[in-house]
Amino acid sequence: MSAPSHSEFFYFNYKGFDSLVLLTEDDSEYKFMYANVGANGATCDAQVFNMSRFKRAFEERTLHLPSSEPIEGDDHTLPYFTIGDEALIRPTVVDDEALTPTKSQSEGTSLQLPSHQARRVVENVFGILASSR
């Protein structure tokens, strides 16, 4: 991308090039459920998240997130969960109307493997997006 004239340092990121911040919520089927595009590259991810309508709706529980669903071939249900870097959001299990924070990775958690797999889906979503231009 090329930064608008007379504003280069706003778009200059910590890696040394011009960029925009893309904040998304993706599902397991590689679909964008929410996207916030356009914050300048000099803005940190946490600041973009903290100023987003998504964060406000998440905290106010107005996102209409799905309830837990039964596991195929089992009587147990599995809640949906949202992951994010620790700078953005602590891993949170979304179960019906309750938002229950879990332990962070540094404290140890049984969600480490599913969290890693979910992050891989997010990376794949961005890879698919980048390859489609």
CSV table of C-alpha atoms in Angstrom, one decimal:
chain,number,residue,atom,x,y,z
A,1,MET,CA,0.0,0.0,0.0
A,2,SER,CA,1.1,3.6,-0.4
A,3,ALA,CA,0.4,6.0,2.4
A,4,PRO,CA,-1.5,9.2,1.6
A,5,SER,CA,0.9,12.1,1.0
A,6,HIS,CA,2.0,14.0,4.1
A,7,SER,CA,1.0,11.2,6.5
A,8,GLU,CA,3.6,8.5,5.9
A,9,PHE,CA,4.6,8.1,9.6
A,10,PHE,CA,1.0,7.3,10.6
A,11,TYR,CA,1.0,4.2,8.3
A,12,PHE,CA,4.6,3.2,9.0
A,13,ASN,CA,4.5,0.0,11.1
A,14,TYR,CA,7.0,-1.5,13.5
A,15,LYS,CA,8.3,-3.8,10.8
A,16,GLY,CA,9.4,-0.8,8.7
A,17,PHE,CA,6.8,-0.5,5.9
A,18,ASP,CA,3.4,1.2,5.3
A,19,SER,CA,0.4,-0.8,6.3
A,20,LEU,CA,-3.2,-0.8,7.5
A,21,VAL,CA,-4.5,-2.9,10.4
A,22,LEU,CA,-7.2,-5.5,9.7
A,23,LEU,CA,-9.0,-6.8,12.7
A,24,THR,CA,-11.4,-9.7,12.1
A,25,GLU,CA,-13.5,-12.3,13.8
A,26,ASP,CA,-13.4,-15.5,11.7
A,27,ASP,CA,-15.3,-18.7,12.0
A,28,SER,CA,-14.0,-22.3,11.6
A,29,GLU,CA,-15.2,-22.4,8.0
A,30,TYR,CA,-12.8,-19.5,6.9
A,31,LYS,CA,-15.5,-16.9,6.8
A,32,PHE,CA,-15.1,-13.3,8.1
A,33,MET,CA,-17.8,-12.7,10.7
A,34,TYR,CA,-16.6,-9.2,11.5
A,35,ALA,CA,-14.0,-7.0,9.9
A,36,ASN,CA,-12.5,-3.6,11.0
A,37,VAL,CA,-10.3,-2.3,8.2
A,38,GLY,CA,-8.4,0.9,7.8
A,39,ALA,CA,-6.6,1.8,11.1
A,40,ASN,CA,-3.2,3.1,10.2
A,41,GLY,CA,-0.2,0.7,10.6
A,42,ALA,CA,1.3,2.8,13.4
A,43,THR,CA,-1.7,1.9,15.6
A,44,CYS,CA,-1.2,-1.2,17.8
A,45,ASP,CA,-3.7,-4.0,17.5
A,46,ALA,CA,-4.8,-3.6,21.1
A,47,GLN,CA,-5.7,0.0,20.5
A,48,VAL,CA,-7.7,-0.9,17.3
A,49,PHE,CA,-9.5,-3.6,19.3
A,50,ASN,CA,-10.3,-1.5,22.3
A,51,MET,CA,-11.8,1.2,20.1
A,52,SER,CA,-13.9,-1.2,18.0
A,53,ARG,CA,-17.6,-1.7,17.9
A,54,PHE,CA,-16.8,-5.4,18.1
A,55,LYS,CA,-15.3,-5.1,21.5
A,56,ARG,CA,-18.2,-3.1,22.8
A,57,ALA,CA,-20.7,-5.5,21.4
A,58,PHE,CA,-18.8,-8.5,22.8
A,59,GLU,CA,-18.7,-7.0,26.3
A,60,GLU,CA,-22.3,-5.9,26.1
A,61,ARG,CA,-23.2,-9.5,24.9
A,62,THR,CA,-25.1,-8.1,21.9
A,63,LEU,CA,-23.2,-10.1,19.2
A,64,HIS,CA,-25.8,-12.9,19.1
A,65,LEU,CA,-23.2,-15.6,19.5
A,66,PRO,CA,-24.4,-19.2,19.2
A,67,SER,CA,-25.1,-21.3,22.2
A,68,SER,CA,-23.3,-24.5,23.0
A,69,GLU,CA,-23.9,-27.3,20.6
A,70,PRO,CA,-24.0,-31.1,21.2
A,71,ILE,CA,-20.9,-33.0,20.2
A,72,GLU,CA,-21.7,-35.5,17.4
A,73,GLY,CA,-22.2,-39.0,18.9
A,74,ASP,CA,-22.0,-37.7,22.5
A,75,ASP,CA,-24.4,-36.3,25.1
A,76,HIS,CA,-22.1,-33.4,26.0
A,77,THR,CA,-22.2,-30.0,24.6
A,78,LEU,CA,-19.3,-27.9,23.4
A,79,PRO,CA,-19.3,-24.1,23.8
A,80,TYR,CA,-18.0,-21.7,21.2
A,81,PHE,CA,-15.0,-19.8,22.1
A,82,THR,CA,-13.1,-16.7,21.0
A,83,ILE,CA,-9.3,-16.5,21.0
A,84,GLY,CA,-7.1,-13.5,20.6
A,85,ASP,CA,-3.6,-12.4,21.5
A,86,GLU,CA,-3.2,-11.5,25.1
A,87,ALA,CA,-2.8,-7.9,24.1
A,88,LEU,CA,-6.4,-8.0,22.7
A,89,ILE,CA,-8.5,-10.4,24.7
A,90,ARG,CA,-8.0,-13.2,27.2
A,91,PRO,CA,-9.2,-16.5,25.8
A,92,THR,CA,-12.9,-16.6,26.6
A,93,VAL,CA,-15.4,-19.4,26.5
A,94,VAL,CA,-18.8,-18.3,25.3
A,95,ASP,CA,-21.4,-20.5,26.9
A,96,ASP,CA,-25.0,-19.4,26.5
A,97,GLU,CA,-25.1,-16.0,28.2
A,98,ALA,CA,-22.1,-16.5,30.4
A,99,LEU,CA,-18.7,-15.2,29.4
A,100,THR,CA,-16.1,-17.1,31.5
A,101,PRO,CA,-12.4,-16.1,31.2
A,102,THR,CA,-10.0,-19.0,31.2
A,103,LYS,CA,-6.4,-19.1,32.4
A,104,SER,CA,-3.9,-17.4,30.1
A,105,GLN,CA,-1.4,-19.4,28.3
A,106,SER,CA,1.3,-18.3,30.7
A,107,GLU,CA,-0.7,-19.7,33.6
A,108,GLY,CA,-1.3,-23.0,31.7
A,109,THR,CA,-4.5,-24.1,30.2
A,110,SER,CA,-6.2,-27.2,28.7
A,111,LEU,CA,-7.2,-25.0,25.7
A,112,GLN,CA,-3.7,-24.8,24.4
A,113,LEU,CA,-4.0,-27.3,21.5
A,114,PRO,CA,-7.5,-26.1,20.4
A,115,SER,CA,-6.3,-22.5,20.6
A,116,HIS,CA,-3.3,-23.3,18.4
A,117,GLN,CA,-5.6,-25.0,15.9
A,118,ALA,CA,-8.0,-22.0,15.9
A,119,ARG,CA,-5.1,-19.6,15.4
A,120,ARG,CA,-4.0,-21.7,12.4
A,121,VAL,CA,-7.5,-21.2,10.9
A,122,VAL,CA,-7.2,-17.5,11.3
A,123,GLU,CA,-3.7,-17.5,9.7
A,124,ASN,CA,-5.2,-19.5,6.8
A,125,VAL,CA,-8.1,-17.0,6.4
A,126,PHE,CA,-5.5,-14.2,6.0
A,127,GLY,CA,-3.5,-16.4,3.6
A,128,ILE,CA,-6.6,-17.0,1.4
A,129,LEU,CA,-7.4,-13.3,1.4
A,130,ALA,CA,-3.8,-12.3,0.5
A,131,SER,CA,-3.7,-14.9,-2.4
A,132,SER,CA,-7.0,-13.6,-3.9
A,133,ARG,CA,-5.7,-10.2,-5.0
